[in-house]
PDB file of C-alpha atoms in Angstrom:
ATOM      1  CA  MET E   1     -74.080 -51.684 -94.076  1.00 45.00           C
ATOM      2  CA  SER E   2     -75.207 -53.218 -91.041  1.00 45.00           C
ATOM      3  CA  LYS E   3     -78.791 -53.354 -91.310  1.00 50.00           C
ATOM      4  CA  TYR E   4     -79.062 -57.053 -91.190  1.00 51.00           C
ATOM      5  CA  VAL E   5     -76.511 -58.076 -88.743  1.00 56.00           C
ATOM      6  CA  ASN E   6     -78.161 -59.291 -85.728  1.00 56.00           C
ATOM      7  CA  ALA E   7     -75.763 -57.934 -83.058  1.00 52.00           C
ATOM      8  CA  THR E   8     -77.571 -59.274 -80.067  1.00 49.00           C
ATOM      9  CA  SER E   9     -74.675 -61.166 -78.671  1.00 44.00           C
ATOM     10  CA  ASN E  10     -76.771 -64.027 -77.392  1.00 48.00           C
ATOM     11  CA  LYS E  11     -77.098 -65.448 -80.849  1.00 61.00           C
ATOM     12  CA  ASN E  12     -74.914 -67.082 -82.348  1.00 71.00           C
ATOM     13  CA  ASN E  13     -76.176 -66.977 -86.017  1.00 85.00           C
ATOM     14  CA  PRO E  14     -76.372 -63.299 -87.112  1.00 93.00           C
ATOM     15  CA  THR E  15     -76.757 -62.699 -91.043  1.00 95.00           C
ATOM     16  CA  PHE E  16     -73.967 -61.498 -93.023  1.00 97.00           C
ATOM     17  CA  TYR E  17     -73.828 -59.869 -96.483  1.00 97.00           C
ATOM     18  CA  LEU E  18     -72.290 -62.632 -98.877  1.00 98.00           C
ATOM     19  CA  ASN E  19     -69.266 -61.376-100.866  1.00 97.00           C
ATOM     20  CA  ARG E  20     -70.367 -63.899-104.574  1.00 97.00           C
ATOM     21  CA  GLY E  21     -67.641 -61.826-106.656  1.00 96.00           C
ATOM     22  CA  ASP E  22     -68.709 -60.398-110.244  1.00 97.00           C
ATOM     23  CA  PHE E  23     -71.969 -61.457-112.000  1.00 97.00           C
ATOM     24  CA  GLU E  24     -72.807 -62.408-115.459  1.00 97.00           C
ATOM     25  CA  PHE E  25     -76.164 -61.919-116.375  1.00 96.00           C
ATOM     26  CA  LYS E  26     -77.460 -64.638-119.282  1.00 95.00           C
ATOM     27  CA  PRO E  27     -80.816 -63.843-120.882  1.00 93.00           C
ATOM     28  CA  ARG E  28     -81.358 -67.460-121.929  1.00 93.00           C
ATOM     29  CA  VAL E  29     -80.429 -70.177-119.506  1.00 90.00           C
ATOM     30  CA  GLU E  30     -81.419 -73.535-119.762  1.00 91.00           C
ATOM     31  CA  THR E  31     -82.924 -75.231-116.375  1.00 89.00           C
ATOM     32  CA  VAL E  32     -85.350 -78.420-115.599  1.00 94.00           C
ATOM     33  CA  GLU E  33     -88.486 -75.581-115.846  1.00 93.00           C
ATOM     34  CA  GLY E  34     -87.258 -74.421-119.501  1.00 94.00           C
ATOM     35  CA  ILE E  35     -85.485 -71.355-120.723  1.00 95.00           C
ATOM     36  CA  LYS E  36     -85.509 -68.591-117.791  1.00 93.00           C
ATOM     37  CA  LYS E  37     -83.434 -65.431-117.771  1.00 92.00           C
ATOM     38  CA  GLY E  38     -80.436 -65.763-115.167  1.00 92.00           C
ATOM     39  CA  GLY E  39     -76.745 -65.888-114.412  1.00 93.00           C
ATOM     40  CA  VAL E  40     -73.629 -66.849-112.887  1.00 94.00           C
ATOM     41  CA  PHE E  41     -71.283 -65.391-109.923  1.00 96.00           C
ATOM     42  CA  GLU E  42     -68.350 -65.702-110.014  1.00 95.00           C
ATOM     43  CA  VAL E  43     -68.358 -67.823-106.419  1.00 94.00           C
ATOM     44  CA  GLU E  44     -71.308 -70.025-108.193  1.00 90.00           C
ATOM     45  CA  GLU E  45     -72.061 -72.017-104.985  1.00 93.00           C
ATOM     46  CA  MET E  46     -72.376 -71.113-101.404  1.00 96.00           C
ATOM     47  CA  PRO E  47     -74.386 -73.769 -99.983  1.00 97.00           C
ATOM     48  CA  LYS E  48     -75.619 -74.607 -96.263  1.00 97.00           C
ATOM     49  CA  GLY E  49     -72.666 -75.489 -94.061  1.00 97.00           C
ATOM     50  CA  MET E  50     -70.275 -73.953 -96.512  1.00 98.00           C
ATOM     51  CA  VAL E  51     -67.049 -72.370 -94.097  1.00 98.00           C
ATOM     52  CA  VAL E  52     -66.889 -68.924 -94.476  1.00 98.00           C
ATOM     53  CA  GLU E  53     -64.336 -65.956 -93.752  1.00 98.00           C
ATOM     54  CA  ILE E  54     -64.507 -62.528 -92.977  1.00 98.00           C
ATOM     55  CA  ASP E  55     -64.446 -60.298 -96.187  1.00 98.00           C
ATOM     56  CA  PRO E  56     -62.129 -57.711 -95.657  1.00 97.00           C
ATOM     57  CA  ASN E  57     -63.009 -55.618 -98.565  1.00 96.00           C
ATOM     58  CA  ASN E  58     -66.860 -55.137 -97.641  1.00 97.00           C
ATOM     59  CA  ASP E  59     -68.430 -54.318 -93.933  1.00 97.00           C
ATOM     60  CA  MET E  60     -70.302 -57.218 -92.039  1.00 97.00           C
ATOM     61  CA  ALA E  61     -69.456 -59.668 -95.226  1.00 97.00           C
ATOM     62  CA  VAL E  62     -68.116 -63.060 -95.806  1.00 98.00           C
ATOM     63  CA  LYS E  63     -67.025 -65.104 -98.374  1.00 97.00           C
ATOM     64  CA  PRO E  64     -65.688 -68.855 -98.884  1.00 97.00           C
ATOM     65  CA  PHE E  65     -62.867 -69.269 -96.811  1.00 98.00           C
ATOM     66  CA  LYS E  66     -59.686 -69.844 -98.504  1.00 96.00           C
ATOM     67  CA  ASN E  67     -56.820 -68.489 -96.156  1.00 94.00           C
ATOM     68  CA  GLY E  68     -58.344 -65.611 -94.268  1.00 94.00           C
ATOM     69  CA  ILE E  69     -60.027 -65.508 -90.893  1.00 95.00           C
ATOM     70  CA  PRO E  70     -62.961 -68.481 -90.354  1.00 96.00           C
ATOM     71  CA  ILE E  71     -65.743 -67.655 -88.607  1.00 96.00           C
ATOM     72  CA  GLY E  72     -68.164 -70.172 -89.153  1.00 96.00           C
ATOM     73  CA  THR E  73     -70.823 -72.198 -91.746  1.00 97.00           C
ATOM     74  CA  LEU E  74     -73.616 -70.533 -93.908  1.00 97.00           C
ATOM     75  CA  GLY E  75     -77.010 -71.364 -91.541  1.00 96.00           C
ATOM     76  CA  THR E  76     -78.947 -71.354 -95.110  1.00 96.00           C
ATOM     77  CA  GLU E  77     -78.573 -71.064 -98.792  1.00 96.00           C
ATOM     78  CA  PRO E  78     -77.963 -67.103-100.504  1.00 97.00           C
ATOM     79  CA  GLN E  79     -81.020 -65.265 -99.803  1.00 97.00           C
ATOM     80  CA  GLY E  80     -81.922 -62.403-101.853  1.00 95.00           C
ATOM     81  CA  ASP E  81     -82.269 -60.803-105.324  1.00 94.00           C
ATOM     82  CA  ILE E  82     -79.502 -61.300-108.005  1.00 93.00           C
ATOM     83  CA  PRO E  83     -78.758 -58.673-110.705  1.00 95.00           C
ATOM     84  CA  ARG E  84     -80.641 -58.205-114.106  1.00 94.00           C
ATOM     85  CA  GLU E  85     -77.518 -57.279-115.793  1.00 96.00           C
ATOM     86  CA  ASP E  86     -73.935 -58.033-115.924  1.00 97.00           C
ATOM     87  CA  ARG E  87     -72.377 -56.294-112.688  1.00 97.00           C
ATOM     88  CA  ALA E  88     -68.999 -56.416-111.000  1.00 96.00           C
ATOM     89  CA  ALA E  89     -68.697 -57.317-107.015  1.00 94.00           C
ATOM     90  CA  GLY E  90     -69.549 -54.115-105.081  1.00 92.00           C
ATOM     91  CA  GLU E  91     -72.087 -52.450-108.188  1.00 95.00           C
ATOM     92  CA  TYR E  92     -75.068 -54.520-106.700  1.00 96.00           C
ATOM     93  CA  GLU E  93     -76.733 -55.411-103.502  1.00 96.00           C
ATOM     94  CA  MET E  94     -75.035 -58.576-102.181  1.00 96.00           C
ATOM     95  CA  GLN E  95     -77.075 -61.430-100.816  1.00 97.00           C
ATOM     96  CA  ILE E  96     -77.405 -62.562 -97.378  1.00 97.00           C
ATOM     97  CA  ALA E  97     -77.245 -65.309 -94.939  1.00 97.00           C
ATOM     98  CA  PRO E  98     -76.973 -66.431 -91.628  1.00 97.00           C
ATOM     99  CA  VAL E  99     -73.849 -67.803 -90.400  1.00 96.00           C
ATOM    100  CA  ASP E 100     -73.521 -70.336 -87.800  1.00 96.00           C
ATOM    101  CA  ILE E 101     -70.535 -68.640 -85.837  1.00 95.00           C
ATOM    102  CA  ASP E 102     -68.008 -70.108 -83.873  1.00 92.00           C
ATOM    103  CA  GLY E 103     -68.004 -67.452 -81.635  1.00 93.00           C
ATOM    104  CA  GLU E 104     -70.275 -63.955 -80.863  1.00 93.00           C
ATOM    105  CA  ILE E 105     -70.978 -60.864 -82.238  1.00 94.00           C
ATOM    106  CA  ASP E 106     -70.182 -57.740 -80.036  1.00 93.00           C
ATOM    107  CA  TRP E 107     -70.135 -53.954 -80.473  1.00 93.00           C
ATOM    108  CA  VAL E 108     -67.007 -52.306 -79.132  1.00 96.00           C
ATOM    109  CA  GLN E 109     -65.520 -48.575 -78.587  1.00 96.00           C
ATOM    110  CA  LEU E 110     -62.206 -47.850 -80.553  1.00 96.00           C
ATOM    111  CA  GLU E 111     -59.336 -45.675 -78.587  1.00 94.00           C
ATOM    112  CA  ASP E 112     -59.745 -42.351 -79.786  1.00 92.00           C
ATOM    113  CA  THR E 113     -56.249 -42.050 -81.641  1.00 92.00           C
ATOM    114  CA  HIS E 114     -55.775 -45.211 -84.261  1.00 94.00           C
ATOM    115  CA  ALA E 115     -54.897 -46.211 -87.581  1.00 95.00           C
ATOM    116  CA  LEU E 116     -57.701 -47.541 -90.528  1.00 97.00           C
ATOM    117  CA  VAL E 117     -59.631 -50.262 -89.263  1.00 98.00           C
ATOM    118  CA  LYS E 118     -60.704 -52.977 -91.461  1.00 98.00           C
ATOM    119  CA  PRO E 119     -62.735 -55.810 -91.332  1.00 98.00           C
ATOM    120  CA  GLY E 120     -60.151 -58.738 -90.362  1.00 97.00           C
ATOM    121  CA  THR E 121     -58.193 -55.895 -88.167  1.00 98.00           C
ATOM    122  CA  TYR E 122     -57.438 -57.741 -84.900  1.00 98.00           C
ATOM    123  CA  LEU E 123     -58.723 -55.573 -81.916  1.00 97.00           C
ATOM    124  CA  ALA E 124     -57.551 -55.688 -77.978  1.00 96.00           C
ATOM    125  CA  ILE E 125     -57.715 -53.409 -74.822  1.00 93.00           C
ATOM    126  CA  ASP E 126     -54.663 -51.164 -74.853  1.00 87.00           C
ATOM    127  CA  ASN E 127     -54.157 -48.264 -72.585  1.00 86.00           C
ATOM    128  CA  ASP E 128     -57.821 -47.319 -71.778  1.00 90.00           C
ATOM    129  CA  PRO E 129     -59.784 -50.229 -70.363  1.00 91.00           C
ATOM    130  CA  THR E 130     -63.039 -49.294 -71.697  1.00 93.00           C
ATOM    131  CA  LYS E 131     -61.872 -49.019 -75.461  1.00 94.00           C
ATOM    132  CA  TYR E 132     -60.006 -51.320 -78.226  1.00 95.00           C
ATOM    133  CA  ALA E 133     -56.766 -50.670 -80.067  1.00 94.00           C
ATOM    134  CA  ILE E 134     -55.291 -52.526 -83.008  1.00 94.00           C
ATOM    135  CA  LYS E 135     -53.192 -55.134 -82.770  1.00 95.00           C
ATOM    136  CA  SER E 136     -50.112 -56.433 -85.128  1.00 93.00           C
ATOM    137  CA  SER E 137     -50.868 -60.188 -83.656  1.00 95.00           C
ATOM    138  CA  ALA E 138     -53.916 -62.178 -83.714  1.00 95.00           C
ATOM    139  CA  THR E 139     -56.168 -61.729 -80.928  1.00 96.00           C
ATOM    140  CA  ASP E 140     -59.888 -63.215 -80.478  1.00 96.00           C
ATOM    141  CA  VAL E 141     -61.272 -59.743 -81.237  1.00 97.00           C
ATOM    142  CA  ILE E 142     -61.398 -58.956 -84.699  1.00 98.00           C
ATOM    143  CA  ALA E 143     -63.336 -55.824 -86.405  1.00 98.00           C
ATOM    144  CA  LEU E 144     -66.497 -56.807 -88.895  1.00 97.00           C
ATOM    145  CA  GLU E 145     -66.687 -53.050 -90.107  1.00 97.00           C
ATOM    146  CA  THR E 146     -64.519 -50.266 -91.385  1.00 97.00           C
ATOM    147  CA  ARG E 147     -63.527 -47.060 -89.334  1.00 97.00           C
ATOM    148  CA  ILE E 148     -61.175 -44.377 -90.903  1.00 96.00           C
ATOM    149  CA  GLU E 149     -58.229 -43.203 -89.083  1.00 96.00           C
ATOM    150  CA  ASN E 150     -59.269 -41.518 -85.864  1.00 95.00           C
ATOM    151  CA  GLU E 151     -62.438 -42.065 -86.205  1.00 94.00           C
ATOM    152  CA  THR E 152     -64.655 -42.371 -82.900  1.00 88.00           C
ATOM    153  CA  GLY E 153     -67.332 -44.462 -81.898  1.00 90.00           C
ATOM    154  CA  PHE E 154     -68.044 -48.059 -81.477  1.00 95.00           C
ATOM    155  CA  LEU E 155     -68.243 -51.057 -84.648  1.00 95.00           C
ATOM    156  CA  TYR E 156     -69.202 -54.401 -84.460  1.00 96.00           C
ATOM    157  CA  VAL E 157     -66.500 -57.299 -83.772  1.00 96.00           C
ATOM    158  CA  TYR E 158     -66.782 -60.769 -84.063  1.00 96.00           C
ATOM    159  CA  ARG E 159     -65.337 -62.582 -80.913  1.00 95.00           C
ATOM    160  CA  ARG E 160     -63.665 -65.934 -81.896  1.00 92.00           C
ATOM    161  CA  GLY E 161     -64.457 -68.994 -79.777  1.00 84.00           C
ATOM    162  CA  GLN E 162     -66.624 -67.097 -77.143  1.00 63.00           C
ATOM    163  CA  THR E 163     -70.055 -68.860 -78.260  1.00 52.00           C
ATOM    164  CA  SER E 164     -73.344 -68.182 -75.989  1.00 43.00           C
ATOM    165  CA  LYS E 165     -75.311 -70.716 -78.107  1.00 40.00           C
ATOM    166  CA  LYS E 166     -77.475 -72.789 -75.489  1.00 33.00           C
TER     167      LYS E 166
END
């Protein structure tokens, strides 16, 4: 799902998927331009400047900040198509938007042996100085993607507060 993310670590406005929840299609919506087709997302508005947090249920996705891990603010209004019929969250292509993050995006390697990693999982260097391990307490390196147990390789992370914005 990371086809939209701008993973260059010298940028602090990568593009994320937006979790807006379920969508209810309405064949007749009254607008200032007359009756049109449209609908309503569970999260009706995600305006530019809204504080967002890591969505623990979707890779490379954010949702409105409530009590999770805030990473920044939306840089624009949501971009992308809306469904043409009722759809539950996860049953349609999520919209996207750049996020002005309070840190940076990085690409790190996991230790060979690890439990399930989900977006929002805290990571840190442990035994191998070139690989990251899961930590139970808060760190400044936070997973943005899912990796199943013992799946090796790299994943995108958010480095809190380490911005390289000039």
